[in-house]
Short mmCIF file of N, CA and C and ligand atoms in Angstrom, two decimals:
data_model
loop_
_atom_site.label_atom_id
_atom_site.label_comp_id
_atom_site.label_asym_id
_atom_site.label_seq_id
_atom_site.Cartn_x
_atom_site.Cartn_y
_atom_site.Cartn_z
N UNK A 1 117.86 99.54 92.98
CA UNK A 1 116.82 99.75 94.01
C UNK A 1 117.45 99.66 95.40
N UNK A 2 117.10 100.33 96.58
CA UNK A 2 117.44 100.44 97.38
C UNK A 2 116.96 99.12 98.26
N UNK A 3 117.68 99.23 99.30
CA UNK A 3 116.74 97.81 100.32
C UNK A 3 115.97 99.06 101.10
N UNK A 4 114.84 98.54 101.78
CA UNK A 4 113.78 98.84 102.83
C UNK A 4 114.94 99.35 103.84
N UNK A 5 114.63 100.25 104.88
CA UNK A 5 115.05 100.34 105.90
C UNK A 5 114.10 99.69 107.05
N UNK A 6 114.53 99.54 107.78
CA UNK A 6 113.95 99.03 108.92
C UNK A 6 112.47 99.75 109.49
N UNK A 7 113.33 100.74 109.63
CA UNK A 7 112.13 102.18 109.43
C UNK A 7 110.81 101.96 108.55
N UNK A 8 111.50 102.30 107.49
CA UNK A 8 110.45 101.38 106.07
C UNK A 8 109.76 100.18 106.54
N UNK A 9 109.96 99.19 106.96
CA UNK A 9 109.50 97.72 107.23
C UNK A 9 108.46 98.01 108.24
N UNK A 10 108.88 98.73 109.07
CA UNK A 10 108.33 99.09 110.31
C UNK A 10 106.03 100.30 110.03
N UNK A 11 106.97 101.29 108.67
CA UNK A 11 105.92 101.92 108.51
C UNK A 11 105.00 100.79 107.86
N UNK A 12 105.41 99.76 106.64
CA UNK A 12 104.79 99.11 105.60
C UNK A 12 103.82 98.67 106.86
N UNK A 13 104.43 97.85 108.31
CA UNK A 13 103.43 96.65 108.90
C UNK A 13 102.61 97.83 109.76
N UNK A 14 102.83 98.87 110.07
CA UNK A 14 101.86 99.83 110.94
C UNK A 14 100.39 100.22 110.36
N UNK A 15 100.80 100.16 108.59
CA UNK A 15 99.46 100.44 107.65
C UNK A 15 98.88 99.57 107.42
N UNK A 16 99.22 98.00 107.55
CA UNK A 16 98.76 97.38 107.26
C UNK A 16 98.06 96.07 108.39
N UNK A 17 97.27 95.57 108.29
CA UNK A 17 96.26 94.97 108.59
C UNK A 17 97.06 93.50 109.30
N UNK A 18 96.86 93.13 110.25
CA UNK A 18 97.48 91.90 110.53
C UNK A 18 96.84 90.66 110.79
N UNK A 19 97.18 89.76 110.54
CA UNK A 19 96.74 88.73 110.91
C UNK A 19 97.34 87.35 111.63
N UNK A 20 96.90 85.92 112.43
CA UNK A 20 97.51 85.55 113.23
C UNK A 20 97.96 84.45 112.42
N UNK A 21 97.43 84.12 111.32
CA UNK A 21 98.01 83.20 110.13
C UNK A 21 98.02 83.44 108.83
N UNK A 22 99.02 82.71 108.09
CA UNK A 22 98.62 82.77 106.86
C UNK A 22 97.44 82.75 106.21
N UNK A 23 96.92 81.54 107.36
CA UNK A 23 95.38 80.77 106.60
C UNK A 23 94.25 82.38 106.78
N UNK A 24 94.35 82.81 107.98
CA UNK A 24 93.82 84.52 108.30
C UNK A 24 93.97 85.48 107.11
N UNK A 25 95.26 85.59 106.92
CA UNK A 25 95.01 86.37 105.83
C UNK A 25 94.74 86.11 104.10
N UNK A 26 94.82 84.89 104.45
CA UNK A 26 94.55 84.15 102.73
C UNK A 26 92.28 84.29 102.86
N UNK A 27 92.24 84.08 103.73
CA UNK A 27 90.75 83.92 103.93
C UNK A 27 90.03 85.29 103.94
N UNK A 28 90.85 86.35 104.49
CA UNK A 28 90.12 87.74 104.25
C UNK A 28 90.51 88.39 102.78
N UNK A 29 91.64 87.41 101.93
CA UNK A 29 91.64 88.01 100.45
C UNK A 29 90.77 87.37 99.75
N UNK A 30 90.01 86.62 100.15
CA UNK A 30 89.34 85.35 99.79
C UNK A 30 87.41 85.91 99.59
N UNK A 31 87.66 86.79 101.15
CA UNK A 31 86.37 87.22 100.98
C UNK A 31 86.18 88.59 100.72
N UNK A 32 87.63 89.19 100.24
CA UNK A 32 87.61 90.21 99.65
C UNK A 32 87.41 90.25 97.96
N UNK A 33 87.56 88.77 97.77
CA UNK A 33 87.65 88.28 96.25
C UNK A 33 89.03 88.86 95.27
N UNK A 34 90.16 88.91 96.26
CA UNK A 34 91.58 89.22 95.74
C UNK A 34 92.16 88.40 96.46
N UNK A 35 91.85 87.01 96.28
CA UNK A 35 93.03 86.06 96.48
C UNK A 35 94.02 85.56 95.32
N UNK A 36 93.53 85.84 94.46
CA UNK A 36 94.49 85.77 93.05
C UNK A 36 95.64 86.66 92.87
N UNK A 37 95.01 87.63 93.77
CA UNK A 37 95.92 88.91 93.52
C UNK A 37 96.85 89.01 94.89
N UNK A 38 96.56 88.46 96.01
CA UNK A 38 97.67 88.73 97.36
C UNK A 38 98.18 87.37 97.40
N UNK A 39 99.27 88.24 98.29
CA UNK A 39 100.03 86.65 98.96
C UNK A 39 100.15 87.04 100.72
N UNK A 40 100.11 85.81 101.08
CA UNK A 40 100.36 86.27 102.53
C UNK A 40 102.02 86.27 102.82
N UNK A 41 102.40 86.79 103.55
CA UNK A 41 103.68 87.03 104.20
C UNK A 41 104.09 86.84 105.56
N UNK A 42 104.81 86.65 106.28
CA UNK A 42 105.21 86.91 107.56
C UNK A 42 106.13 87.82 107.86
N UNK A 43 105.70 89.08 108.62
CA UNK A 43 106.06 90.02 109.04
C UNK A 43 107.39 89.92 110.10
N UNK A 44 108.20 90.19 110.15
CA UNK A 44 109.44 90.21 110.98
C UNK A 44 109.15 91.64 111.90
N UNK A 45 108.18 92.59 111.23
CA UNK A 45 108.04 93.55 112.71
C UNK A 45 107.11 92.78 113.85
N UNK A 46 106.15 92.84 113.39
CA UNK A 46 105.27 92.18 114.52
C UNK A 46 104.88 90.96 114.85
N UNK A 47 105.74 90.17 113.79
CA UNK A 47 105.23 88.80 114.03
C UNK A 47 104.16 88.22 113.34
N UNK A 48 103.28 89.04 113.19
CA UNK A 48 102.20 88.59 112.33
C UNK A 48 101.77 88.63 110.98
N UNK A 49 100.89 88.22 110.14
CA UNK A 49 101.17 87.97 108.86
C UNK A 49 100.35 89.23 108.50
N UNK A 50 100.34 89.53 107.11
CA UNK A 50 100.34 90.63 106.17
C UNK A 50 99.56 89.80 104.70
N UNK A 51 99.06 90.89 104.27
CA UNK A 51 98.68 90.54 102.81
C UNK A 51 99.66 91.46 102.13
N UNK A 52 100.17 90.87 100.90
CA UNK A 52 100.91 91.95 99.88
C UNK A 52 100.16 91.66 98.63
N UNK A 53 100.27 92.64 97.64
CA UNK A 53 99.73 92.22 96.07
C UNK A 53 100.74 91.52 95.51
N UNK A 54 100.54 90.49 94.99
CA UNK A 54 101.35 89.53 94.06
C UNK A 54 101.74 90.02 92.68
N UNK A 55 102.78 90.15 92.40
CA UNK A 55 103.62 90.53 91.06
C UNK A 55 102.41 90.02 90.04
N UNK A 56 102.02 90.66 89.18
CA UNK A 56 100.86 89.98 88.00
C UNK A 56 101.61 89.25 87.24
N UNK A 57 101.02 87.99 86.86
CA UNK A 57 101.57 86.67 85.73
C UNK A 57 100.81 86.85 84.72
N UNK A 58 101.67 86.36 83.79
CA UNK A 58 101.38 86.50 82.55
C UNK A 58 101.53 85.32 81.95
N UNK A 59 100.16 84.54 81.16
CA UNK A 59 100.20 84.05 80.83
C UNK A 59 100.70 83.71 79.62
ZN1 ZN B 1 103.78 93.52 110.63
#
């Protein structure tokens, strides 16, 4: 697999939704009822945090 380009990193945080904390974006997966399913992140483009989908576990 390739790494992200910067470029790449750059498009992923432009589509996506930001927020000013973790606790921000854990709370809008929360009332999206996909907090099981995201994780929050911190973004190195903008500084601000991100929701991603979490790898599925298997129990
Ligand atoms: Zn970002």
């Amino acid at each position: 697999m390739k790494r992200p380009t910067r470029d790449e990193r750059h498009h992923a945080c432009a589509r996506k939704r930001r927020y000013r904390s973790s606790g921000d974006a854990l709370d809008a997966a929360l009332l999206a009822g996909v907090e099981r399913e995201r994780t929050a992140y911190h973004c190195p483009v903008c500084g601000q945090w991100h929701l991603a989908t979490k790898p599925a576990r298997r129990r």
